[in-house]
Coordinates of C-alpha atoms and ligand atoms in Angstrom, one line a residue:
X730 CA 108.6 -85.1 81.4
X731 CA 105.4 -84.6 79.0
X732 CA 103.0 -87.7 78.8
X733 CA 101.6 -88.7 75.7
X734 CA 97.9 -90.1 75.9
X735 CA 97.9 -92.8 73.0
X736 CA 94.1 -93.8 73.3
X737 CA 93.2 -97.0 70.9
X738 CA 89.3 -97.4 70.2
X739 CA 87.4 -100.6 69.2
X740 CA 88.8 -103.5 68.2
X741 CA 92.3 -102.6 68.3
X742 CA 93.3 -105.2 70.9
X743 CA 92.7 -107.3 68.6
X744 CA 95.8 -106.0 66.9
X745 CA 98.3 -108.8 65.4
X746 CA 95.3 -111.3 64.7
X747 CA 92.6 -109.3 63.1
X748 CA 92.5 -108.6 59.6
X749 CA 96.8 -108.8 59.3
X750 CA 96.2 -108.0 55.7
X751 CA 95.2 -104.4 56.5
X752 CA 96.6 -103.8 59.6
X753 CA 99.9 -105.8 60.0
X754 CA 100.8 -109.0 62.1
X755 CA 101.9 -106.0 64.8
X756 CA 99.6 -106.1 68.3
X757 CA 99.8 -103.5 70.7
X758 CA 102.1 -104.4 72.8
X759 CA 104.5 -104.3 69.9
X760 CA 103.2 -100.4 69.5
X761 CA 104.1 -99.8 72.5
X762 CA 107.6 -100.6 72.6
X763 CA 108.0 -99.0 69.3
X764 CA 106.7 -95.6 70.7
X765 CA 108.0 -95.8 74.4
X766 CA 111.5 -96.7 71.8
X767 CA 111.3 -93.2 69.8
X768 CA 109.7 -90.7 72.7
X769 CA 113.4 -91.8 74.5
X770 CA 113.6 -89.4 77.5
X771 CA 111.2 -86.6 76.1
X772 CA 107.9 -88.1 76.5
X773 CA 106.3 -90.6 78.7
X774 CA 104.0 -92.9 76.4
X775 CA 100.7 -93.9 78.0
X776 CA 99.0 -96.2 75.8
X777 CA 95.4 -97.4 76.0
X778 CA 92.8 -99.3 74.4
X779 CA 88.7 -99.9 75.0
X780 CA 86.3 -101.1 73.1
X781 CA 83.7 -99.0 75.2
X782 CA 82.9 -95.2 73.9
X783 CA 82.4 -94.1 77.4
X784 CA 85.6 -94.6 78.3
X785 CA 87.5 -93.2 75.3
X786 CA 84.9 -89.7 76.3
X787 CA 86.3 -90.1 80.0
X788 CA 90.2 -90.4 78.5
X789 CA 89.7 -87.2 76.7
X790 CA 88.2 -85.3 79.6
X791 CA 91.3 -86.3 81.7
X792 CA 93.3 -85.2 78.9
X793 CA 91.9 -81.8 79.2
X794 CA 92.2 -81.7 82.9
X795 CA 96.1 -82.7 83.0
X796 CA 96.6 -80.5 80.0
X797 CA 98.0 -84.0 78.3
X798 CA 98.5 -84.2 74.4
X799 CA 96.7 -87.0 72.7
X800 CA 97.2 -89.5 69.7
X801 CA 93.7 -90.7 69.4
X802 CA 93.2 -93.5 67.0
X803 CA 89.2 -94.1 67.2
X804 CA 89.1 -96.8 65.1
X805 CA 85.3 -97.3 64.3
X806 CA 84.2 -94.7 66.1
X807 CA 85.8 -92.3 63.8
X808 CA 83.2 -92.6 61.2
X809 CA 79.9 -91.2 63.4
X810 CA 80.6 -90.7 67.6
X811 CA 79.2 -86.9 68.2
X812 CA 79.9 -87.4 71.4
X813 CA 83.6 -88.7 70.6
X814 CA 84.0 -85.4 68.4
X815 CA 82.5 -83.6 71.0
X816 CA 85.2 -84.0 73.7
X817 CA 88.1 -84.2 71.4
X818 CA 86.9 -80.6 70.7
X819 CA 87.1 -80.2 74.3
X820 CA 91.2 -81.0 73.8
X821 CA 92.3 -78.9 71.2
X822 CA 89.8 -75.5 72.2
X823 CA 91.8 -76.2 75.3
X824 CA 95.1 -75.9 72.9
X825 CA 96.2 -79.3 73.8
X826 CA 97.2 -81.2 70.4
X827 CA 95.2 -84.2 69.2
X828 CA 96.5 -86.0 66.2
X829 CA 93.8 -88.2 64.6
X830 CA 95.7 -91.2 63.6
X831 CA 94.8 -94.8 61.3
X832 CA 96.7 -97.4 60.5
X833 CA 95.1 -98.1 57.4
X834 CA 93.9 -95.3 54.9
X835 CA 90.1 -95.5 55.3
X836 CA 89.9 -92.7 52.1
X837 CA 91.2 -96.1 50.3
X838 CA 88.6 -98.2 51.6
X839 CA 85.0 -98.5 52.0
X840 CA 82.7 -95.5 51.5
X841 CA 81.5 -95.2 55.0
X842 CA 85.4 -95.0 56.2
X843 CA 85.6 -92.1 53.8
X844 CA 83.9 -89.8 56.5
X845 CA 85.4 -89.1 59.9
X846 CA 83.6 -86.8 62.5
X847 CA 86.8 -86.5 64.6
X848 CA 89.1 -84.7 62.0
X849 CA 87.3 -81.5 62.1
X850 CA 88.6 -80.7 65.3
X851 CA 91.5 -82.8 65.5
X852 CA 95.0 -80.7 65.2
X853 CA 95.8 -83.4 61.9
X854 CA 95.6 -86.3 60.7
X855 CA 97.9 -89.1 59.8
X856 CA 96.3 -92.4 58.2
X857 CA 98.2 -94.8 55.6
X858 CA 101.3 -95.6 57.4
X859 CA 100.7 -98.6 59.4
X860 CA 102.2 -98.3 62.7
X861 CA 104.4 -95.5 61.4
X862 CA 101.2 -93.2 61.6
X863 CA 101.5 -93.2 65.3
X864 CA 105.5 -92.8 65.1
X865 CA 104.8 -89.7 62.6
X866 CA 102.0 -88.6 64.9
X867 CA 104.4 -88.5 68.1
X868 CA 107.4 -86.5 66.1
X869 CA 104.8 -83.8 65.7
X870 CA 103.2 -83.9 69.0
X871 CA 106.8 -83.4 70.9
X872 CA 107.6 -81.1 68.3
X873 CA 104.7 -78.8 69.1
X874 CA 105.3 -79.3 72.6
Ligands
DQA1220 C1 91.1 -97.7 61.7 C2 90.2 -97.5 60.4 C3 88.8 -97.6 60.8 O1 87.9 -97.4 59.7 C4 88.5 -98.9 61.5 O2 87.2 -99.0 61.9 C5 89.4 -99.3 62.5 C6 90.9 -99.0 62.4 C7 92.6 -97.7 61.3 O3 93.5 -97.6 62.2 O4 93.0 -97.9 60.1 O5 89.1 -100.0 63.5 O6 91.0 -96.6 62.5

């Protein structure tokens, strides 16, 4: 069965406490369910969150090398990691999808949300939809899959 990489950047864990009136009362573990829920038996949902850029870099390199499609919400990191950008190029020159995703729509929000180095060389992009970003995000991944 296809995995799907679901890779959370900073301050995500936080998820359920921080800021509900943006980003819902929802944690992660709630995501999770939801997801692992609608992927049924055609995709095996690997979530993960760091607060550490490093990491979210290594994530995408083993995405590359296990030919593994990505959601990739980087959170912060959206708005000015190169090197974030850089190896989610890596994915999709590879062909592998990655769907930029946000629960909130940063276009709505402040100015420097309004820029994203990663959707350049993201497959798309879904932001707006609260948790339903990622659901819309996964219908598309199996789809292309
Ligand atoms: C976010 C939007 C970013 O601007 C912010 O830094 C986040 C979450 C979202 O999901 O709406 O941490 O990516």
């Amino acid at each position: 069965m296809t995995t799907v990489l679901v890779l959370n950047g900073p301050n995500l864990s936080r998820l359920g406490s921080r800021e509900p009136d943006v980003y819902g009362s929802q944690d992660l573990d709630a995501l999770r369910t939801l997801l692992v829920a609608d992927a049924a038996d055609r995709a095996t949902i690997e979530l993960r969150q760091t607060d550490d850029e490093a990491q979210l870099i290594r994530w995408l390199h083993e995405a590359v090398d296990s030919s593994t499609p990505v959601i990739l919400n980087p959170a912060a990191f959206t708005h000015y990691s190169y090197g974030l950008r850089d190896a989610a190029a890596m994915v999709t020159k590879a062909g592998i999808p990655l769907v930029e995703v946000h629960i909130s729509n940063p276009h709505a929000r402040e100015t420097f949300r309004h820029t994203s180095v990663i959707s350049g060389v993201a497959t798309g992009v879904i932001a707006g939809f609260g948790f339903d970003s990622y659901r819309l995000a996964l219908r598309a991944v199996i789809g292309l899959n």
